[in-house]
Amino acid sequence: MATKNLLEAVRETLHDAMASDERVFIMGEDVGARGNVFLITAGFQEEFGRERIIDTPLAEASIIGVAIGAAMAGLRPIAEIQFADFIYPAFNQIVGEAAKTRYRSAGGNTCPLVIRTPYGGGVRGALSHSVSIEALFYHVPGLRVLAPSTPADAKGLLTSAIADEDPVLFLEHKRTYRLIKGEVPEGRYTVPIGKADIARAGKDLSVITYGLMRHFAVEAAEKIAAEGIDAEVVDLRSIRPMDRETIVASATKTRRVLVVHEDNKFGGVGAEISAAIAEEALFELDAPIKRLCGPDVPAMGYAKEYEEAFMPSPDRIADAMRELARF
Amino acid sequence: MPQLGETVTEGTVGRWLKKVGDQVEKYEPLLEVETDKVASEIPSPFAGTLTSILAQEGTTVPVGAPICEIGGAAGGGSSTGSGTATSAAASPATAQAASGASQASSPGSSAGLVSTSGNGVRYSPAVRKLAREHRVDLGAVSGTGRGGRVTAHDVTAHVGSGAAAAERYSPSVQVASAAILPPRALAAHAPSPMPVAPAGDEDTVIRLSQMRKTIAERMVLSTSTIPHAWCMMEADVTDLSRWRDKEKAAFKAREGVNLTYLPIVVSTVCRAIREVPAVNSTWAGDHIIMRKHINVGIAIDVEDGLVVPVVRDADRFSLAGLAQAINELVDKARKRRLTMADLSDGTITVDNTGALGNVASVPIINPPQAAIITMEAVVKRPWVVNDAIAIRSIMNLCLCIDHRVLDGAAASRFLGSVKAQLESFQPG
């Protein structure tokens, strides 16, 4: 198995899908001549042609609208929103159209559409290149929201997303693109949508998280292991559908739960995780559920201090774990 | 809080008869305490000045908990110390409860997570569930969490250490729990462990009366600690019924009370105990105590519950004496004038379930007794007598025994004796 970073895993998966299935095509801003702003699709237009690697205007609603039509007509579009911060003009197309296609047509039409977009902070992206959007979309029935954190999961989940009959919002944390490396199996394989991953098994407390924070949480867990605190880290991978079974099993096992995400705390994914545990495992809990999240401010500032103040760090996660363990 | 009867675990301060600063003589009435079934005036165990009241009127505190302080004994002598008015011998369980309460007020707890503003210790859902499962007295568990909080791990470690097992099985504690205290974890009126849908607009929420709480605790204690075994026999009481019909007018005129089946059954139960004395016993952990006195509890339903006053030495009464004693207890129960003495020391219970029309019941033993017998409704039935079918008056007798104390053979001998006596009843 080759070691790849997450960006390379995404690139490989897209390439394999393009090469193996003629229905697959990619459209978005700068995906063609520029080869995507992170060079994920560099060389794709030369290899697959301008008909299948389509540069679009700066018009997100149109990108998604066109992709929905293509998907309903039998193609497998992979639409890219250059940065998650730019997805808002397409909100109606995603939530109002794509997510409702199957329901509205009583199953007569499906919308096998993948929307890839880089999200999250930690790269000094400031106001317009750092946002987390998962909470805006995971509320919506009919839409799948995936947020892999490792190269192997990125490949397996993206493969599942392309094969899926329903619209998938595929979130790639931009900080993980080059930071996170891991072994990626050769050839085509899938990771099931809706299954969480136990990133680290432990018995004293559970950290439930996803995306970049999975890596920070594992780092923090290793740090406090030396202090005798044995933390479990659950990586959701799939935000919707959410793997309640694994969440509840972990909460039941350790009896103490810390939810970590970079997105704002209020109404974030952590709220649903907490509610699920309260509904199904209240009488197993030995401590109140704790959340460590981004603050409820409109955006991440450009200044290094602002960014650091916004994003949970391994040190802050370790502190929260210690506090929970001592409760 | 003094111990007002062997089964009493807590008391509610009804009214203070003295104010802070008042002089109190020894044995002078100090306050009124309401327990499960009675209100009692409590005499002061000390002479002195009432310096502080720790339990305000209306508060319910466990037996053994301090309720007031009396200082500076008035009569001179060695009066420097201050006495705390509790029961003379606080049980270990209550002592632990007190130490548990002091932990709750330790500093450093945040935002009400550890301590409460009241007098209780707050336990997490997991801790309470584990304590219930393992029947652990949480007061005996030392806490390692923040501010001395008992964590789920502390409970499992406590169980694993065998301390909990010792609590459960050591003879002294077993006697104590059987005779005095259900483990706090068993408290039946504690919030239900099952998720319960909250009361809706059309539902009615009924606050638990002291009697309802006591009944709940006693029933949970009984069914969760006593292995019940049940049996039933049918008694042909045709002759008894005829005799009673013939006698009852004269009996009423002579004795002033009705001649019912209840005193008759009680007298046969007493004679049957003479034949099978093991029925009149108590399970005490590593031994069985066979009681010399036969004190028969009579189950009496009252407005909002059930009380079981006791006819002491019921075997020494004549039938008329029994009828009068039972009549008096029923009257006191209905008027809520039963005293702790009326409710204490029962050794077996007779339950007249037939009065409500039942023909078979599975009664719950009144701990720490070992048996309870019901007398069911007298019903005319087609009955085979000498290979012919006759119409006879039949009364079913149901018995539940503590199977730790008694086995089926003894139970059947006892029940058979009651049956035989009723079928060939001889007054006197």
Tab-separated table of C-alpha atoms in Angstrom, chain A residues 14-223:
chain	number	residue	atom	x	y	z
A	14	LEU	CA	-11.594	11.132	-9.090
A	15	HIS	CA	-9.198	9.930	-11.734
A	16	ASP	CA	-10.248	6.296	-11.333
A	17	ALA	CA	-13.915	7.231	-11.496
A	18	MET	CA	-13.371	9.310	-14.628
A	19	ALA	CA	-11.393	6.518	-16.250
A	20	SER	CA	-13.768	3.698	-15.351
A	21	ASP	CA	-17.194	5.277	-15.863
A	22	GLU	CA	-18.049	7.451	-18.860
A	23	ARG	CA	-21.076	8.901	-17.070
A	24	VAL	CA	-18.793	10.630	-14.580
A	25	PHE	CA	-17.794	14.219	-15.266
A	26	ILE	CA	-16.405	17.103	-13.204
A	27	MET	CA	-17.594	20.690	-13.299
A	28	GLY	CA	-16.669	23.743	-11.260
A	29	GLU	CA	-14.668	26.903	-11.043
A	30	ASP	CA	-11.041	26.453	-12.192
A	31	VAL	CA	-11.264	22.644	-12.280
A	32	GLY	CA	-10.097	22.520	-15.904
A	33	ALA	CA	-7.318	24.736	-17.185
A	34	ARG	CA	-6.178	25.621	-13.692
A	35	GLY	CA	-6.559	22.019	-12.442
A	36	ASN	CA	-8.388	23.143	-9.257
A	37	VAL	CA	-6.954	25.673	-6.784
A	38	PHE	CA	-5.254	22.848	-4.874
A	39	LEU	CA	-4.206	21.124	-8.155
A	40	ILE	CA	-6.428	18.129	-7.398
A	41	THR	CA	-7.571	17.868	-11.019
A	42	ALA	CA	-4.328	19.040	-12.610
A	43	GLY	CA	-3.915	17.367	-16.003
A	44	PHE	CA	-7.475	15.983	-16.002
A	45	GLN	CA	-8.673	18.252	-18.819
A	46	GLU	CA	-5.802	17.146	-21.067
A	47	GLU	CA	-6.563	13.520	-20.304
A	48	PHE	CA	-10.392	13.502	-20.333
A	49	GLY	CA	-11.200	16.534	-22.495
A	50	ARG	CA	-13.128	19.753	-22.040
A	51	GLU	CA	-16.472	17.954	-22.368
A	52	ARG	CA	-15.933	16.006	-19.137
A	53	ILE	CA	-13.780	18.473	-17.166
A	54	ILE	CA	-15.847	21.628	-17.377
A	55	ASP	CA	-14.761	25.077	-16.242
A	56	THR	CA	-17.792	27.048	-15.147
A	57	PRO	CA	-18.512	30.713	-14.539
A	58	LEU	CA	-18.507	32.006	-10.980
A	59	ALA	CA	-22.118	30.973	-10.546
A	60	GLU	CA	-22.600	28.354	-7.856
A	61	ALA	CA	-26.385	28.083	-8.268
A	62	SER	CA	-25.852	27.269	-11.931
A	63	ILE	CA	-23.091	24.744	-11.212
A	64	ILE	CA	-25.387	22.764	-8.933
A	65	GLY	CA	-28.487	23.332	-11.041
A	66	VAL	CA	-26.796	21.995	-14.165
A	67	ALA	CA	-25.365	19.077	-12.224
A	68	ILE	CA	-28.822	18.186	-10.828
A	69	GLY	CA	-30.244	18.094	-14.343
A	70	ALA	CA	-27.397	15.927	-15.583
A	71	ALA	CA	-27.774	13.572	-12.625
A	72	MET	CA	-31.512	13.187	-13.196
A	73	ALA	CA	-30.760	12.501	-16.861
A	74	GLY	CA	-28.517	9.564	-15.949
A	75	LEU	CA	-25.020	11.026	-15.690
A	76	ARG	CA	-22.810	11.018	-12.572
A	77	PRO	CA	-21.764	14.643	-12.102
A	78	ILE	CA	-19.137	15.621	-9.593
A	79	ALA	CA	-19.688	19.320	-8.969
A	80	GLU	CA	-17.050	21.315	-7.158
A	81	ILE	CA	-17.680	24.390	-5.035
A	82	GLN	CA	-14.258	26.001	-4.951
A	83	PHE	CA	-14.513	26.882	-1.261
A	84	ALA	CA	-17.366	25.947	1.034
A	85	ASP	CA	-17.680	29.657	1.823
A	86	PHE	CA	-19.074	30.125	-1.704
A	87	ILE	CA	-21.839	27.514	-1.466
A	88	TYR	CA	-24.592	29.835	-0.262
A	89	PRO	CA	-25.879	30.884	-3.742
A	90	ALA	CA	-26.433	27.161	-4.425
A	91	PHE	CA	-28.348	26.571	-1.197
A	92	ASN	CA	-31.729	26.526	-2.915
A	93	GLN	CA	-30.502	24.117	-5.598
A	94	ILE	CA	-29.039	21.735	-3.017
A	95	VAL	CA	-31.706	21.900	-0.313
A	96	GLY	CA	-34.755	22.868	-2.361
A	97	GLU	CA	-34.114	20.686	-5.398
A	98	ALA	CA	-31.450	17.995	-5.131
A	99	ALA	CA	-32.429	16.767	-1.666
A	100	LYS	CA	-36.106	16.556	-2.599
A	101	THR	CA	-35.836	14.953	-6.025
A	102	ARG	CA	-36.446	11.374	-4.944
A	103	TYR	CA	-39.279	12.309	-2.591
A	104	ARG	CA	-40.995	14.698	-4.991
A	105	SER	CA	-41.056	12.096	-7.754
A	106	ALA	CA	-42.145	9.301	-5.420
A	107	GLY	CA	-38.902	7.490	-6.207
A	108	GLY	CA	-39.289	7.982	-9.942
A	109	ASN	CA	-36.158	10.120	-10.178
A	110	THR	CA	-32.998	10.063	-8.183
A	111	CYS	CA	-30.255	12.645	-8.075
A	112	PRO	CA	-26.892	10.854	-8.021
A	113	LEU	CA	-24.886	14.020	-7.574
A	114	VAL	CA	-21.651	14.550	-5.641
A	115	ILE	CA	-20.797	18.053	-4.479
A	116	ARG	CA	-17.170	18.277	-3.370
A	117	THR	CA	-15.989	21.276	-1.444
A	118	PRO	CA	-13.008	22.156	0.745
A	119	TYR	CA	-14.010	23.536	4.152
A	120	GLY	CA	-12.559	24.477	7.532
A	121	GLY	CA	-9.797	26.664	8.871
A	122	GLY	CA	-6.239	26.447	10.006
A	123	VAL	CA	-4.625	27.676	6.801
A	124	ARG	CA	-4.984	31.423	7.438
A	125	GLY	CA	-7.881	31.473	4.996
A	126	ALA	CA	-9.644	34.200	6.929
A	127	LEU	CA	-13.224	35.317	6.500
A	128	SER	CA	-14.014	33.754	3.108
A	129	HIS	CA	-11.910	30.590	3.069
A	130	SER	CA	-12.323	29.008	6.516
A	131	VAL	CA	-15.975	28.243	7.080
A	132	SER	CA	-17.517	24.992	8.230
A	133	ILE	CA	-20.904	24.423	6.586
A	134	GLU	CA	-21.916	20.973	7.795
A	135	ALA	CA	-24.504	22.186	10.295
A	136	LEU	CA	-26.350	24.103	7.585
A	137	PHE	CA	-26.827	20.959	5.526
A	138	TYR	CA	-26.936	17.991	7.897
A	139	HIS	CA	-30.392	19.092	8.987
A	140	VAL	CA	-31.786	18.303	5.550
A	141	PRO	CA	-33.404	14.905	4.879
A	142	GLY	CA	-32.547	13.544	1.468
A	143	LEU	CA	-28.992	14.812	1.557
A	144	ARG	CA	-25.911	12.902	2.628
A	145	VAL	CA	-23.131	14.843	4.316
A	146	LEU	CA	-19.716	13.159	4.489
A	147	ALA	CA	-16.543	14.459	6.112
A	148	PRO	CA	-13.690	11.982	5.880
A	149	SER	CA	-10.507	12.712	7.783
A	150	THR	CA	-7.992	10.153	6.490
A	151	PRO	CA	-6.751	9.493	2.941
A	152	ALA	CA	-8.064	5.926	2.986
A	153	ASP	CA	-11.521	7.038	4.154
A	154	ALA	CA	-11.532	9.893	1.631
A	155	LYS	CA	-11.015	7.428	-1.193
A	156	GLY	CA	-13.472	4.819	0.083
A	157	LEU	CA	-16.193	7.329	0.901
A	158	LEU	CA	-15.798	9.311	-2.319
A	159	THR	CA	-16.132	6.068	-4.248
A	160	SER	CA	-19.329	5.286	-2.269
A	161	ALA	CA	-20.591	8.817	-2.882
A	162	ILE	CA	-20.148	8.579	-6.661
A	163	ALA	CA	-21.941	5.223	-6.685
A	164	ASP	CA	-24.770	6.492	-4.467
A	165	GLU	CA	-28.143	7.272	-6.051
A	166	ASP	CA	-28.766	10.304	-3.832
A	167	PRO	CA	-27.064	13.696	-3.555
A	168	VAL	CA	-23.951	13.764	-1.420
A	169	LEU	CA	-22.206	16.809	0.010
A	170	PHE	CA	-18.593	15.699	0.269
A	171	LEU	CA	-16.586	17.869	2.668
A	172	GLU	CA	-12.797	17.889	2.444
A	173	HIS	CA	-11.048	19.676	5.283
A	174	LYS	CA	-8.490	21.811	3.483
A	175	ARG	CA	-5.971	21.645	6.314
A	176	THR	CA	-5.927	17.839	6.006
A	177	TYR	CA	-5.102	17.940	2.257
A	178	ARG	CA	-1.358	17.904	2.714
A	179	LEU	CA	-1.058	17.589	6.510
A	180	ILE	CA	-2.608	14.151	6.804
A	181	LYS	CA	-0.849	11.204	5.207
A	182	GLY	CA	-1.776	7.581	5.419
A	183	GLU	CA	-1.776	4.286	3.632
A	184	VAL	CA	-4.338	4.025	0.880
A	185	PRO	CA	-5.297	0.621	-0.522
A	186	GLU	CA	-4.784	0.179	-4.255
A	187	GLY	CA	-7.717	-0.223	-6.612
A	188	ARG	CA	-11.398	0.432	-6.146
A	189	TYR	CA	-12.951	-0.075	-2.701
A	190	THR	CA	-15.726	1.557	-0.746
A	191	VAL	CA	-16.199	2.724	2.825
A	192	PRO	CA	-19.876	2.444	3.803
A	193	ILE	CA	-21.783	5.694	4.214
A	194	GLY	CA	-23.216	6.038	7.738
A	195	LYS	CA	-20.528	4.120	9.614
A	196	ALA	CA	-18.324	5.832	12.174
A	197	ASP	CA	-14.738	4.771	12.803
A	198	ILE	CA	-13.150	4.132	16.193
A	199	ALA	CA	-9.955	6.116	15.612
A	200	ARG	CA	-8.618	5.154	19.012
A	201	ALA	CA	-10.147	2.700	21.481
A	202	GLY	CA	-10.210	3.707	25.132
A	203	LYS	CA	-12.198	3.172	28.290
A	204	ASP	CA	-12.226	6.377	30.369
A	205	LEU	CA	-13.988	8.843	28.099
A	206	SER	CA	-15.198	9.215	24.526
A	207	VAL	CA	-14.336	12.037	22.175
A	208	ILE	CA	-16.813	12.171	19.326
A	209	THR	CA	-15.626	14.244	16.402
A	210	TYR	CA	-14.911	14.317	12.660
A	211	GLY	CA	-12.667	15.952	10.112
A	212	LEU	CA	-9.415	17.614	11.137
A	213	MET	CA	-10.445	17.371	14.792
A	214	ARG	CA	-10.173	13.601	14.660
A	215	HIS	CA	-6.414	13.987	14.299
A	216	PHE	CA	-6.195	16.648	16.998
A	217	ALA	CA	-8.246	14.449	19.325
A	218	VAL	CA	-6.068	11.395	18.734
A	219	GLU	CA	-2.974	13.537	19.338
A	220	ALA	CA	-4.497	14.838	22.580
A	221	ALA	CA	-5.479	11.308	23.619
A	222	GLU	CA	-1.929	10.069	23.147
A	223	LYS	CA	-0.684	13.005	25.196
